Amino acid sequence: MSEQQTEKSPARDVVIVGAGMAGVQSAVALREAGFTGPVTLIGAEPHQPYDRPPLSKAVLLGEAGDSAFDIDFAALDITLRLGLEVTALRAADRVLDTARGPVPYDVLVLATGAEPVTLPGADGVPGVHLLRTLDDAARLRPVLDRQDDVVVVGAGWIGAEFATAARAAGCAVTVVEAAARPLAGALPAEVAAPMAHWYAQSGAELLTGVRVNRVEEGAVVLADGRTLPAGAVVVGIGARPATGWLAGSGVALGPDGSVLADSALRTSLPDVYAVGDCASFPSARYGTRLLVHHWDNALQGPRTVAAAILAAGTGEPMPVHDPVPYFWSEQFGRFVQYAGHHTDADTLLWRGDGDDAAWSVCWLREGALVAVLAVGRPRDLAQGRRLIQSGAALDPERAADPAVPLKSAAL
């Protein structure tokens, strides 16, 4: 750390809004980078900050009471203000408005994450659930204990993970998806096709190309007239950046509601940064702006934010946030991993057969690997992620041979 940074750090009060992974890790990363000034972490929920992935697995099934981060905030001199909702940002005054009064800041980090999209007309109907928070998981645990008939609306990642947990608990599960296939917004049809069979293999019923007309207490009425009995309805139809509270603040937002951060995760306002699910960033690797709603991005971004805060005003170069996106999902007895961004790929290669227990696919662009999806083939994912990072070109014939280690296909 430069001498100038050391002198500046104690005088700058950093406030982080959002106590999920991105917010917590931003606070920790500041301390690890040597920042000695005040750090305040504000969370809207009253709970000790916790990790979200276990909510749809161990916490939901009662195998874990919670998923609190194993972090000694007091030892790191990080002030927690929990159960406090921030309602507005007044940038000219460098103040946050909250129900308990204004909170001033010198440097602000926006880490408010994403909020689930709700099903129109379902608000207030008894038995309708989301799965985003610890309280959501607590409300759903008795549903599984009672082995209620469950209807899941949405066959995306969270829908599949909840359906997996519900089947493991012995519930009858029907999944309703408006698109023609599961994961329609995430994967091409040919890649998602094998995944559609996983539902039936687990004993869940998957209805595709069907819309929900309305939700009643104890039932879901479909647009085609069918009525599905439902002791509980779980809605998993996507999430959007939790940025509505920034309206009128001067923070530039994209059409998708994300905070438009730059490559150092700075926003349009001075000394205001954004990280995690609420922020999009320009990727030089992929030549587009990315909005990544996954755990790994919320883990990596805070290091960039901490480095940028420490570099600000020193003349030192700003860090660049351009990770290879990565996520995983555990569903129907399978471990699914994905790395990269396949939207602009021009070649799709299969490694194995989608009907088998383990297989993967690779996406190439102009011969270079840009994304990989691995089902039960963790080595393909690990090697592929490194190849994407390095920009390596692959021999397509060798890359398509599942017996050839992916790294050995590099040219």
mmCIF file of C-alpha atoms in Angstrom:
data_model
loop_
_atom_site.group_PDB
_atom_site.id
_atom_site.type_symbol
_atom_site.label_atom_id
_atom_site.label_comp_id
_atom_site.label_asym_id
_atom_site.label_seq_id
_atom_site.Cartn_x
_atom_site.Cartn_y
_atom_site.Cartn_z
ATOM 1 C CA MET A 1 0.000 0.000 0.000
ATOM 2 C CA SER A 2 1.315 3.468 -0.817
ATOM 3 C CA GLU A 3 2.119 6.031 1.872
ATOM 4 C CA GLN A 4 -0.646 8.243 0.469
ATOM 5 C CA GLN A 5 -3.199 5.453 0.868
ATOM 6 C CA THR A 6 -2.113 4.820 4.445
ATOM 7 C CA GLU A 7 -2.626 8.466 5.318
ATOM 8 C CA LYS A 8 -5.991 8.702 3.577
ATOM 9 C CA SER A 9 -7.530 5.465 4.833
ATOM 10 C CA PRO A 10 -8.366 6.437 8.439
ATOM 11 C CA ALA A 11 -10.195 9.609 7.357
ATOM 12 C CA ARG A 12 -12.530 7.904 4.897
ATOM 13 C CA ASP A 13 -15.733 6.360 6.223
ATOM 14 C CA VAL A 14 -16.785 3.442 4.008
ATOM 15 C CA VAL A 15 -20.438 2.403 4.171
ATOM 16 C CA ILE A 16 -21.586 -0.784 2.449
ATOM 17 C CA VAL A 17 -25.295 -1.266 1.711
ATOM 18 C CA GLY A 18 -26.163 -4.951 1.581
ATOM 19 C CA ALA A 19 -24.995 -7.707 3.923
ATOM 20 C CA GLY A 20 -24.998 -10.647 1.529
ATOM 21 C CA MET A 21 -21.893 -12.242 0.066
ATOM 22 C CA ALA A 22 -20.877 -9.189 -1.986
ATOM 23 C CA GLY A 23 -21.288 -6.737 0.888
ATOM 24 C CA VAL A 24 -19.636 -8.928 3.519
ATOM 25 C CA GLN A 25 -16.703 -9.761 1.284
ATOM 26 C CA SER A 26 -16.256 -6.093 0.358
ATOM 27 C CA ALA A 27 -15.831 -5.275 4.047
ATOM 28 C CA VAL A 28 -13.444 -8.188 4.577
ATOM 29 C CA ALA A 29 -11.466 -7.377 1.420
ATOM 30 C CA LEU A 30 -10.952 -3.789 2.599
ATOM 31 C CA ARG A 31 -9.419 -5.027 5.838
ATOM 32 C CA GLU A 32 -7.319 -7.638 4.045
ATOM 33 C CA ALA A 33 -6.022 -4.917 1.709
ATOM 34 C CA GLY A 34 -4.939 -2.812 4.679
ATOM 35 C CA PHE A 35 -7.731 -0.269 4.910
ATOM 36 C CA THR A 36 -7.861 1.006 8.496
ATOM 37 C CA GLY A 37 -10.694 3.524 8.335
ATOM 38 C CA PRO A 38 -14.268 3.000 9.585
ATOM 39 C CA VAL A 39 -16.277 0.335 7.747
ATOM 40 C CA THR A 40 -20.022 0.013 8.288
ATOM 41 C CA LEU A 41 -22.061 -2.840 6.842
ATOM 42 C CA ILE A 42 -25.817 -2.246 6.584
ATOM 43 C CA GLY A 43 -28.204 -5.180 6.115
ATOM 44 C CA ALA A 44 -31.963 -5.019 5.667
ATOM 45 C CA GLU A 45 -32.479 -8.405 7.330
ATOM 46 C CA PRO A 46 -32.141 -8.779 11.110
ATOM 47 C CA HIS A 47 -30.119 -11.981 10.846
ATOM 48 C CA GLN A 48 -26.378 -12.280 11.176
ATOM 49 C CA PRO A 49 -25.027 -12.100 7.587
ATOM 50 C CA TYR A 50 -25.361 -15.481 5.889
ATOM 51 C CA ASP A 51 -24.563 -17.367 2.702
ATOM 52 C CA ARG A 52 -27.452 -18.043 0.304
ATOM 53 C CA PRO A 53 -26.617 -21.257 -1.630
ATOM 54 C CA PRO A 54 -27.325 -23.556 1.353
ATOM 55 C CA LEU A 55 -30.874 -22.148 1.616
ATOM 56 C CA SER A 56 -32.116 -24.392 -1.199
ATOM 57 C CA LYS A 57 -30.211 -27.385 0.143
ATOM 58 C CA ALA A 58 -29.067 -28.031 3.730
ATOM 59 C CA VAL A 59 -31.051 -25.234 5.411
ATOM 60 C CA LEU A 60 -34.253 -26.068 3.539
ATOM 61 C CA LEU A 61 -33.981 -29.757 4.398
ATOM 62 C CA GLY A 62 -33.261 -29.023 8.062
ATOM 63 C CA GLU A 63 -29.708 -30.344 7.834
ATOM 64 C CA ALA A 64 -28.375 -26.953 8.965
ATOM 65 C CA GLY A 65 -29.967 -24.332 11.195
ATOM 66 C CA ASP A 66 -28.576 -21.407 9.237
ATOM 67 C CA SER A 67 -25.662 -20.530 6.991
ATOM 68 C CA ALA A 68 -24.112 -17.586 8.829
ATOM 69 C CA PHE A 69 -20.682 -16.503 7.622
ATOM 70 C CA ASP A 70 -17.865 -17.617 9.908
ATOM 71 C CA ILE A 71 -16.473 -14.110 10.234
ATOM 72 C CA ASP A 72 -15.566 -12.226 13.400
ATOM 73 C CA PHE A 73 -16.813 -8.785 12.426
ATOM 74 C CA ALA A 74 -15.840 -7.292 15.777
ATOM 75 C CA ALA A 75 -12.266 -8.491 15.434
ATOM 76 C CA LEU A 76 -12.118 -6.895 11.988
ATOM 77 C CA ASP A 77 -13.585 -3.678 13.395
ATOM 78 C CA ILE A 78 -16.530 -3.842 10.998
ATOM 79 C CA THR A 79 -19.671 -2.183 12.343
ATOM 80 C CA LEU A 80 -22.847 -4.136 11.616
ATOM 81 C CA ARG A 81 -26.175 -2.345 11.331
ATOM 82 C CA LEU A 82 -28.723 -5.087 10.744
ATOM 83 C CA GLY A 83 -32.473 -4.938 10.269
ATOM 84 C CA LEU A 84 -32.001 -1.513 8.706
ATOM 85 C CA GLU A 85 -33.498 -0.770 5.304
ATOM 86 C CA VAL A 86 -31.915 1.995 3.252
ATOM 87 C CA THR A 87 -34.607 3.929 1.410
ATOM 88 C CA ALA A 88 -32.737 6.580 -0.563
ATOM 89 C CA LEU A 89 -29.350 7.972 -1.514
ATOM 90 C CA ARG A 90 -28.724 11.723 -1.412
ATOM 91 C CA ALA A 91 -25.417 11.903 -3.232
ATOM 92 C CA ALA A 92 -25.006 15.689 -3.013
ATOM 93 C CA ASP A 93 -24.977 15.392 0.777
ATOM 94 C CA ARG A 94 -23.239 11.998 0.838
ATOM 95 C CA VAL A 95 -26.032 10.650 2.995
ATOM 96 C CA LEU A 96 -28.183 7.524 3.037
ATOM 97 C CA ASP A 97 -31.752 7.804 4.278
ATOM 98 C CA THR A 98 -32.982 5.035 6.581
ATOM 99 C CA ALA A 99 -35.911 4.470 8.930
ATOM 100 C CA ARG A 100 -33.581 5.241 11.828
ATOM 101 C CA GLY A 101 -32.243 8.468 10.404
ATOM 102 C CA PRO A 102 -29.538 9.552 7.983
ATOM 103 C CA VAL A 103 -26.253 7.679 7.621
ATOM 104 C CA PRO A 104 -23.370 9.749 6.228
ATOM 105 C CA TYR A 105 -20.570 8.251 4.136
ATOM 106 C CA ASP A 106 -17.323 9.249 2.454
ATOM 107 C CA VAL A 107 -17.187 6.160 0.248
ATOM 108 C CA LEU A 108 -20.250 4.066 -0.576
ATOM 109 C CA VAL A 109 -20.453 0.492 -1.832
ATOM 110 C CA LEU A 110 -23.758 -0.684 -3.294
ATOM 111 C CA ALA A 111 -24.173 -4.427 -2.700
ATOM 112 C CA THR A 112 -27.943 -4.792 -2.459
ATOM 113 C CA GLY A 113 -28.102 -7.936 -4.592
ATOM 114 C CA ALA A 114 -31.190 -9.064 -6.456
ATOM 115 C CA GLU A 115 -34.827 -9.527 -5.556
ATOM 116 C CA PRO A 116 -37.067 -12.318 -6.861
ATOM 117 C CA VAL A 117 -39.613 -11.627 -9.557
ATOM 118 C CA THR A 118 -43.081 -12.249 -8.150
ATOM 119 C CA LEU A 119 -45.963 -13.976 -9.892
ATOM 120 C CA PRO A 120 -48.671 -11.471 -10.868
ATOM 121 C CA GLY A 121 -51.782 -11.881 -8.780
ATOM 122 C CA ALA A 122 -50.123 -14.178 -6.244
ATOM 123 C CA ASP A 123 -49.270 -11.587 -3.607
ATOM 124 C CA GLY A 124 -51.073 -12.308 -0.356
ATOM 125 C CA VAL A 125 -52.402 -15.708 -1.441
ATOM 126 C CA PRO A 126 -51.817 -18.201 1.406
ATOM 127 C CA GLY A 127 -49.285 -20.895 0.620
ATOM 128 C CA VAL A 128 -47.324 -18.963 -2.022
ATOM 129 C CA HIS A 129 -43.584 -18.857 -1.356
ATOM 130 C CA LEU A 130 -40.344 -17.439 -2.695
ATOM 131 C CA LEU A 131 -36.917 -18.859 -1.868
ATOM 132 C CA ARG A 132 -34.413 -16.061 -1.503
ATOM 133 C CA THR A 133 -33.884 -15.412 2.200
ATOM 134 C CA LEU A 134 -33.322 -17.320 5.416
ATOM 135 C CA ASP A 135 -36.891 -16.501 6.465
ATOM 136 C CA ASP A 136 -38.160 -17.901 3.148
ATOM 137 C CA ALA A 137 -36.351 -21.173 3.833
ATOM 138 C CA ALA A 138 -37.748 -21.281 7.382
ATOM 139 C CA ARG A 139 -41.302 -20.872 6.059
ATOM 140 C CA LEU A 140 -40.783 -23.620 3.493
ATOM 141 C CA ARG A 141 -39.257 -26.187 5.825
ATOM 142 C CA PRO A 142 -42.650 -27.172 7.372
ATOM 143 C CA VAL A 143 -44.011 -27.626 3.826
ATOM 144 C CA LEU A 144 -41.408 -30.319 3.252
ATOM 145 C CA ASP A 145 -41.908 -31.790 6.716
ATOM 146 C CA ARG A 146 -45.634 -32.200 6.000
ATOM 147 C CA GLN A 147 -44.891 -33.620 2.545
ATOM 148 C CA ASP A 148 -47.382 -31.254 0.951
ATOM 149 C CA ASP A 149 -48.183 -31.459 -2.756
ATOM 150 C CA VAL A 150 -45.995 -28.727 -4.229
ATOM 151 C CA VAL A 151 -46.306 -26.763 -7.462
ATOM 152 C CA VAL A 152 -43.143 -24.995 -8.567
ATOM 153 C CA VAL A 153 -43.591 -22.150 -11.037
ATOM 154 C CA GLY A 154 -40.468 -21.829 -13.152
ATOM 155 C CA ALA A 155 -37.992 -24.488 -14.328
ATOM 156 C CA GLY A 156 -34.850 -22.403 -13.920
ATOM 157 C CA TRP A 157 -31.954 -23.094 -11.578
ATOM 158 C CA ILE A 158 -33.789 -22.291 -8.349
ATOM 159 C CA GLY A 159 -36.918 -24.162 -9.464
ATOM 160 C CA ALA A 160 -34.886 -27.288 -10.174
ATOM 161 C CA GLU A 161 -33.024 -27.059 -6.874
ATOM 162 C CA PHE A 162 -36.219 -26.660 -4.871
ATOM 163 C CA ALA A 163 -37.905 -29.484 -6.779
ATOM 164 C CA THR A 164 -34.895 -31.654 -5.921
ATOM 165 C CA ALA A 165 -35.212 -30.864 -2.206
ATOM 166 C CA ALA A 166 -38.983 -31.376 -2.227
ATOM 167 C CA ARG A 167 -38.673 -34.784 -3.887
ATOM 168 C CA ALA A 168 -35.982 -35.757 -1.384
ATOM 169 C CA ALA A 169 -38.453 -34.865 1.380
ATOM 170 C CA GLY A 170 -41.149 -37.069 -0.191
ATOM 171 C CA CYS A 171 -43.377 -34.342 -1.642
ATOM 172 C CA ALA A 172 -45.334 -34.783 -4.859
ATOM 173 C CA VAL A 173 -43.899 -32.094 -7.161
ATOM 174 C CA THR A 174 -45.236 -30.520 -10.345
ATOM 175 C CA VAL A 175 -43.100 -27.918 -12.107
ATOM 176 C CA VAL A 176 -44.832 -25.480 -14.457
ATOM 177 C CA GLU A 177 -42.728 -23.667 -17.057
ATOM 178 C CA ALA A 178 -44.093 -21.123 -19.547
ATOM 179 C CA ALA A 179 -41.253 -21.739 -22.008
ATOM 180 C CA ALA A 180 -40.930 -24.857 -24.122
ATOM 181 C CA ARG A 181 -38.074 -26.252 -22.014
ATOM 182 C CA PRO A 182 -36.323 -25.837 -18.680
ATOM 183 C CA LEU A 183 -33.586 -23.196 -18.434
ATOM 184 C CA ALA A 184 -34.880 -21.535 -21.596
ATOM 185 C CA GLY A 185 -33.304 -18.221 -20.713
ATOM 186 C CA ALA A 186 -29.941 -19.723 -19.803
ATOM 187 C CA LEU A 187 -29.091 -22.532 -22.236
ATOM 188 C CA PRO A 188 -29.713 -23.475 -25.877
ATOM 189 C CA ALA A 189 -32.499 -25.968 -26.531
ATOM 190 C CA GLU A 190 -30.204 -28.867 -27.424
ATOM 191 C CA VAL A 191 -28.185 -28.454 -24.224
ATOM 192 C CA ALA A 192 -31.221 -28.108 -21.969
ATOM 193 C CA ALA A 193 -33.043 -31.048 -23.602
ATOM 194 C CA PRO A 194 -31.351 -33.792 -21.543
ATOM 195 C CA MET A 195 -32.126 -31.869 -18.365
ATOM 196 C CA ALA A 196 -35.861 -32.079 -19.016
ATOM 197 C CA HIS A 197 -35.656 -35.845 -18.444
ATOM 198 C CA TRP A 198 -34.145 -35.397 -14.986
ATOM 199 C CA TYR A 199 -37.503 -34.258 -13.590
ATOM 200 C CA ALA A 200 -39.342 -37.471 -14.490
ATOM 201 C CA GLN A 201 -36.402 -39.594 -13.366
ATOM 202 C CA SER A 202 -36.706 -37.985 -9.930
ATOM 203 C CA GLY A 203 -40.465 -38.502 -9.799
ATOM 204 C CA ALA A 204 -41.369 -34.860 -10.459
ATOM 205 C CA GLU A 205 -43.767 -33.860 -13.234
ATOM 206 C CA LEU A 206 -42.575 -31.152 -15.624
ATOM 207 C CA LEU A 207 -45.181 -29.217 -17.627
ATOM 208 C CA THR A 208 -43.626 -26.990 -20.304
ATOM 209 C CA GLY A 209 -45.227 -24.453 -22.612
ATOM 210 C CA VAL A 210 -47.902 -23.822 -19.982
ATOM 211 C CA ARG A 211 -48.708 -20.536 -18.286
ATOM 212 C CA VAL A 212 -50.295 -19.931 -14.919
ATOM 213 C CA ASN A 213 -53.662 -18.219 -15.138
ATOM 214 C CA ARG A 214 -54.051 -17.623 -11.416
ATOM 215 C CA VAL A 215 -53.131 -18.965 -8.008
ATOM 216 C CA GLU A 216 -55.814 -19.745 -5.443
ATOM 217 C CA GLU A 217 -55.435 -21.048 -1.931
ATOM 218 C CA GLY A 218 -54.657 -24.725 -2.372
ATOM 219 C CA ALA A 219 -54.558 -24.705 -6.181
ATOM 220 C CA VAL A 220 -52.841 -23.386 -9.301
ATOM 221 C CA VAL A 221 -55.105 -22.770 -12.290
ATOM 222 C CA LEU A 222 -53.320 -23.050 -15.635
ATOM 223 C CA ALA A 223 -54.095 -21.061 -18.765
ATOM 224 C CA ASP A 224 -55.281 -24.244 -20.517
ATOM 225 C CA GLY A 225 -57.945 -24.758 -17.843
ATOM 226 C CA ARG A 226 -56.268 -27.455 -15.787
ATOM 227 C CA THR A 227 -56.213 -27.079 -12.023
ATOM 228 C CA LEU A 228 -53.287 -28.421 -10.015
ATOM 229 C CA PRO A 229 -53.755 -29.121 -6.292
ATOM 230 C CA ALA A 230 -51.108 -27.311 -4.307
ATOM 231 C CA GLY A 231 -50.452 -27.434 -0.594
ATOM 232 C CA ALA A 232 -47.719 -24.946 -1.410
ATOM 233 C CA VAL A 233 -46.654 -22.936 -4.450
ATOM 234 C CA VAL A 234 -43.021 -21.967 -4.893
ATOM 235 C CA VAL A 235 -42.292 -19.218 -7.407
ATOM 236 C CA GLY A 236 -38.907 -19.246 -9.116
ATOM 237 C CA ILE A 237 -39.279 -17.135 -12.252
ATOM 238 C CA GLY A 238 -36.134 -15.056 -12.018
ATOM 239 C CA ALA A 239 -34.595 -12.152 -10.151
ATOM 240 C CA ARG A 240 -33.782 -8.550 -10.898
ATOM 241 C CA PRO A 241 -31.289 -6.116 -9.366
ATOM 242 C CA ALA A 242 -32.559 -4.633 -6.106
ATOM 243 C CA THR A 243 -31.996 -1.045 -7.171
ATOM 244 C CA GLY A 244 -35.443 0.565 -7.048
ATOM 245 C CA TRP A 245 -34.390 2.572 -3.995
ATOM 246 C CA LEU A 246 -31.776 4.374 -6.136
ATOM 247 C CA ALA A 247 -34.385 6.187 -8.249
ATOM 248 C CA GLY A 248 -33.491 9.864 -8.478
ATOM 249 C CA SER A 249 -30.103 9.343 -6.826
ATOM 250 C CA GLY A 250 -28.018 10.058 -9.908
ATOM 251 C CA VAL A 251 -26.674 6.511 -10.031
ATOM 252 C CA ALA A 252 -26.915 5.412 -13.676
ATOM 253 C CA LEU A 253 -28.963 2.236 -14.167
ATOM 254 C CA GLY A 254 -29.258 0.004 -17.220
ATOM 255 C CA PRO A 255 -32.487 -1.170 -18.886
ATOM 256 C CA ASP A 256 -32.287 -4.319 -16.745
ATOM 257 C CA GLY A 257 -32.178 -2.226 -13.578
ATOM 258 C CA SER A 258 -28.529 -2.955 -12.872
ATOM 259 C CA VAL A 259 -26.128 -0.301 -11.655
ATOM 260 C CA LEU A 260 -23.882 0.548 -14.614
ATOM 261 C CA ALA A 261 -20.447 0.049 -13.095
ATOM 262 C CA ASP A 262 -17.187 0.501 -14.977
ATOM 263 C CA SER A 263 -14.325 -1.992 -15.148
ATOM 264 C CA ALA A 264 -13.190 -0.927 -11.651
ATOM 265 C CA LEU A 265 -16.793 -1.250 -10.396
ATOM 266 C CA ARG A 266 -17.163 2.528 -10.007
ATOM 267 C CA THR A 267 -20.624 3.977 -10.605
ATOM 268 C CA SER A 268 -21.580 7.233 -12.300
ATOM 269 C CA LEU A 269 -21.213 9.034 -8.943
ATOM 270 C CA PRO A 270 -17.854 9.865 -7.345
ATOM 271 C CA ASP A 271 -16.746 7.547 -4.518
ATOM 272 C CA VAL A 272 -19.714 5.237 -5.098
ATOM 273 C CA TYR A 273 -19.038 1.633 -6.152
ATOM 274 C CA ALA A 274 -21.313 -1.301 -6.980
ATOM 275 C CA VAL A 275 -20.687 -5.024 -6.717
ATOM 276 C CA GLY A 276 -22.477 -8.371 -6.981
ATOM 277 C CA ASP A 277 -25.976 -9.087 -8.273
ATOM 278 C CA CYS A 278 -27.024 -5.432 -8.399
ATOM 279 C CA ALA A 279 -24.241 -4.344 -10.767
ATOM 280 C CA SER A 280 -23.332 -4.942 -14.403
ATOM 281 C CA PHE A 281 -19.821 -4.383 -15.711
ATOM 282 C CA PRO A 282 -18.084 -4.212 -19.110
ATOM 283 C CA SER A 283 -16.226 -7.392 -20.043
ATOM 284 C CA ALA A 284 -13.332 -6.929 -22.432
ATOM 285 C CA ARG A 285 -13.086 -10.720 -22.677
ATOM 286 C CA TYR A 286 -16.605 -11.012 -24.074
ATOM 287 C CA GLY A 287 -17.030 -7.578 -25.611
ATOM 288 C CA THR A 288 -20.282 -6.874 -23.808
ATOM 289 C CA ARG A 289 -21.699 -5.753 -20.496
ATOM 290 C CA LEU A 290 -22.380 -8.631 -18.099
ATOM 291 C CA LEU A 291 -24.909 -8.922 -15.290
ATOM 292 C CA VAL A 292 -23.934 -12.035 -13.358
ATOM 293 C CA HIS A 293 -26.362 -13.250 -10.682
ATOM 294 C CA HIS A 294 -24.114 -15.871 -9.170
ATOM 295 C CA TRP A 295 -22.182 -16.497 -5.972
ATOM 296 C CA ASP A 296 -18.711 -16.463 -7.512
ATOM 297 C CA ASN A 297 -19.150 -12.966 -8.926
ATOM 298 C CA ALA A 298 -20.175 -11.744 -5.471
ATOM 299 C CA LEU A 299 -16.982 -13.315 -4.124
ATOM 300 C CA GLN A 300 -14.576 -11.926 -6.726
ATOM 301 C CA GLY A 301 -15.967 -8.420 -7.226
ATOM 302 C CA PRO A 302 -15.231 -7.223 -3.668
ATOM 303 C CA ARG A 303 -11.494 -7.613 -4.224
ATOM 304 C CA THR A 304 -11.775 -5.212 -7.148
ATOM 305 C CA VAL A 305 -13.843 -2.776 -5.095
ATOM 306 C CA ALA A 306 -11.354 -2.813 -2.209
ATOM 307 C CA ALA A 307 -8.407 -2.275 -4.554
ATOM 308 C CA ALA A 308 -10.230 0.554 -6.340
ATOM 309 C CA ILE A 309 -11.091 2.326 -3.094
ATOM 310 C CA LEU A 310 -7.472 2.156 -1.972
ATOM 311 C CA ALA A 311 -6.164 3.303 -5.366
ATOM 312 C CA ALA A 312 -8.593 6.237 -5.683
ATOM 313 C CA GLY A 313 -6.821 9.571 -5.716
ATOM 314 C CA THR A 314 -3.337 8.076 -5.503
ATOM 315 C CA GLY A 315 -2.447 8.063 -9.171
ATOM 316 C CA GLU A 316 -2.022 4.310 -9.068
ATOM 317 C CA PRO A 317 -3.739 2.240 -11.787
ATOM 318 C CA MET A 318 -7.266 1.092 -11.182
ATOM 319 C CA PRO A 319 -7.967 -2.650 -10.952
ATOM 320 C CA VAL A 320 -9.974 -4.334 -13.702
ATOM 321 C CA HIS A 321 -12.916 -6.627 -12.972
ATOM 322 C CA ASP A 322 -13.246 -9.061 -15.864
ATOM 323 C CA PRO A 323 -13.724 -12.552 -14.388
ATOM 324 C CA VAL A 324 -14.736 -15.719 -16.167
ATOM 325 C CA PRO A 325 -18.293 -16.093 -14.832
ATOM 326 C CA TYR A 326 -18.826 -19.319 -12.902
ATOM 327 C CA PHE A 327 -21.699 -21.003 -11.125
ATOM 328 C CA TRP A 328 -22.877 -24.409 -10.006
ATOM 329 C CA SER A 329 -26.162 -26.109 -9.267
ATOM 330 C CA GLU A 330 -26.967 -29.348 -7.450
ATOM 331 C CA GLN A 331 -30.133 -30.863 -8.843
ATOM 332 C CA PHE A 332 -31.663 -34.310 -9.205
ATOM 333 C CA GLY A 333 -28.505 -36.055 -8.012
ATOM 334 C CA ARG A 334 -26.279 -34.203 -10.469
ATOM 335 C CA PHE A 335 -23.600 -31.567 -9.998
ATOM 336 C CA VAL A 336 -23.907 -29.008 -12.790
ATOM 337 C CA GLN A 337 -21.182 -26.414 -13.347
ATOM 338 C CA TYR A 338 -20.850 -23.623 -15.891
ATOM 339 C CA ALA A 339 -18.023 -21.233 -16.679
ATOM 340 C CA GLY A 340 -17.860 -18.450 -19.242
ATOM 341 C CA HIS A 341 -20.411 -16.725 -21.461
ATOM 342 C CA HIS A 342 -21.678 -18.529 -24.554
ATOM 343 C CA THR A 343 -24.002 -15.983 -26.177
ATOM 344 C CA ASP A 344 -21.679 -15.038 -29.052
ATOM 345 C CA ALA A 345 -20.177 -18.499 -29.585
ATOM 346 C CA ASP A 346 -20.144 -19.917 -33.116
ATOM 347 C CA THR A 347 -19.404 -23.574 -32.338
ATOM 348 C CA LEU A 348 -20.922 -26.041 -29.865
ATOM 349 C CA LEU A 349 -19.069 -29.263 -29.066
ATOM 350 C CA TRP A 350 -20.423 -32.186 -27.025
ATOM 351 C CA ARG A 351 -18.142 -34.222 -24.802
ATOM 352 C CA GLY A 352 -20.184 -37.326 -24.149
ATOM 353 C CA ASP A 353 -23.871 -38.128 -24.515
ATOM 354 C CA GLY A 354 -26.533 -36.064 -22.789
ATOM 355 C CA ASP A 355 -28.357 -39.273 -21.854
ATOM 356 C CA ASP A 356 -25.381 -40.418 -19.794
ATOM 357 C CA ALA A 357 -24.768 -39.622 -16.138
ATOM 358 C CA ALA A 358 -21.791 -37.397 -16.969
ATOM 359 C CA TRP A 359 -21.219 -35.153 -19.979
ATOM 360 C CA SER A 360 -20.152 -31.655 -20.899
ATOM 361 C CA VAL A 361 -20.417 -29.150 -23.721
ATOM 362 C CA CYS A 362 -17.948 -26.546 -24.939
ATOM 363 C CA TRP A 363 -18.668 -23.328 -26.776
ATOM 364 C CA LEU A 364 -16.012 -21.866 -29.081
ATOM 365 C CA ARG A 365 -15.757 -18.485 -30.757
ATOM 366 C CA GLU A 366 -13.333 -18.275 -33.658
ATOM 367 C CA GLY A 367 -11.689 -21.412 -32.329
ATOM 368 C CA ALA A 368 -11.196 -20.184 -28.768
ATOM 369 C CA LEU A 369 -13.041 -21.691 -25.806
ATOM 370 C CA VAL A 370 -15.487 -19.152 -24.337
ATOM 371 C CA ALA A 371 -17.767 -21.317 -22.163
ATOM 372 C CA VAL A 372 -18.147 -24.821 -20.782
ATOM 373 C CA LEU A 373 -21.028 -26.633 -19.082
ATOM 374 C CA ALA A 374 -20.129 -29.766 -17.150
ATOM 375 C CA VAL A 375 -22.511 -32.344 -15.676
ATOM 376 C CA GLY A 376 -20.611 -34.665 -13.371
ATOM 377 C CA ARG A 377 -17.308 -33.847 -15.087
ATOM 378 C CA PRO A 378 -15.567 -31.443 -12.708
ATOM 379 C CA ARG A 379 -12.206 -31.794 -14.447
ATOM 380 C CA ASP A 380 -13.698 -30.484 -17.682
ATOM 381 C CA LEU A 381 -14.963 -27.475 -15.787
ATOM 382 C CA ALA A 382 -11.712 -26.792 -13.930
ATOM 383 C CA GLN A 383 -9.558 -27.186 -17.026
ATOM 384 C CA GLY A 384 -12.030 -25.321 -19.213
ATOM 385 C CA ARG A 385 -12.179 -22.384 -16.867
ATOM 386 C CA ARG A 386 -8.401 -21.990 -17.042
ATOM 387 C CA LEU A 387 -8.451 -22.288 -20.832
ATOM 388 C CA ILE A 388 -11.110 -19.581 -21.070
ATOM 389 C CA GLN A 389 -9.066 -17.364 -18.768
ATOM 390 C CA SER A 390 -6.018 -17.734 -21.009
ATOM 391 C CA GLY A 391 -7.973 -17.297 -24.260
ATOM 392 C CA ALA A 392 -6.729 -20.651 -25.574
ATOM 393 C CA ALA A 393 -7.790 -22.009 -28.946
ATOM 394 C CA LEU A 394 -8.800 -25.661 -29.092
ATOM 395 C CA ASP A 395 -8.506 -28.472 -31.590
ATOM 396 C CA PRO A 396 -12.242 -29.135 -32.148
ATOM 397 C CA GLU A 397 -11.777 -32.836 -32.864
ATOM 398 C CA ARG A 398 -9.816 -33.479 -29.686
ATOM 399 C CA ALA A 399 -12.094 -31.215 -27.631
ATOM 400 C CA ALA A 400 -15.096 -33.282 -28.743
ATOM 401 C CA ASP A 401 -13.508 -36.525 -27.513
ATOM 402 C CA PRO A 402 -14.542 -37.042 -23.882
ATOM 403 C CA ALA A 403 -11.608 -39.396 -23.379
ATOM 404 C CA VAL A 404 -9.142 -36.587 -24.100
ATOM 405 C CA PRO A 405 -8.461 -34.239 -21.181
ATOM 406 C CA LEU A 406 -9.774 -30.836 -22.197
ATOM 407 C CA LYS A 407 -6.448 -29.183 -21.474
ATOM 408 C CA SER A 408 -4.827 -31.543 -23.978
ATOM 409 C CA ALA A 409 -7.041 -30.120 -26.735
ATOM 410 C CA ALA A 410 -5.403 -26.701 -26.446
ATOM 411 C CA LEU A 411 -3.419 -25.637 -29.537
#
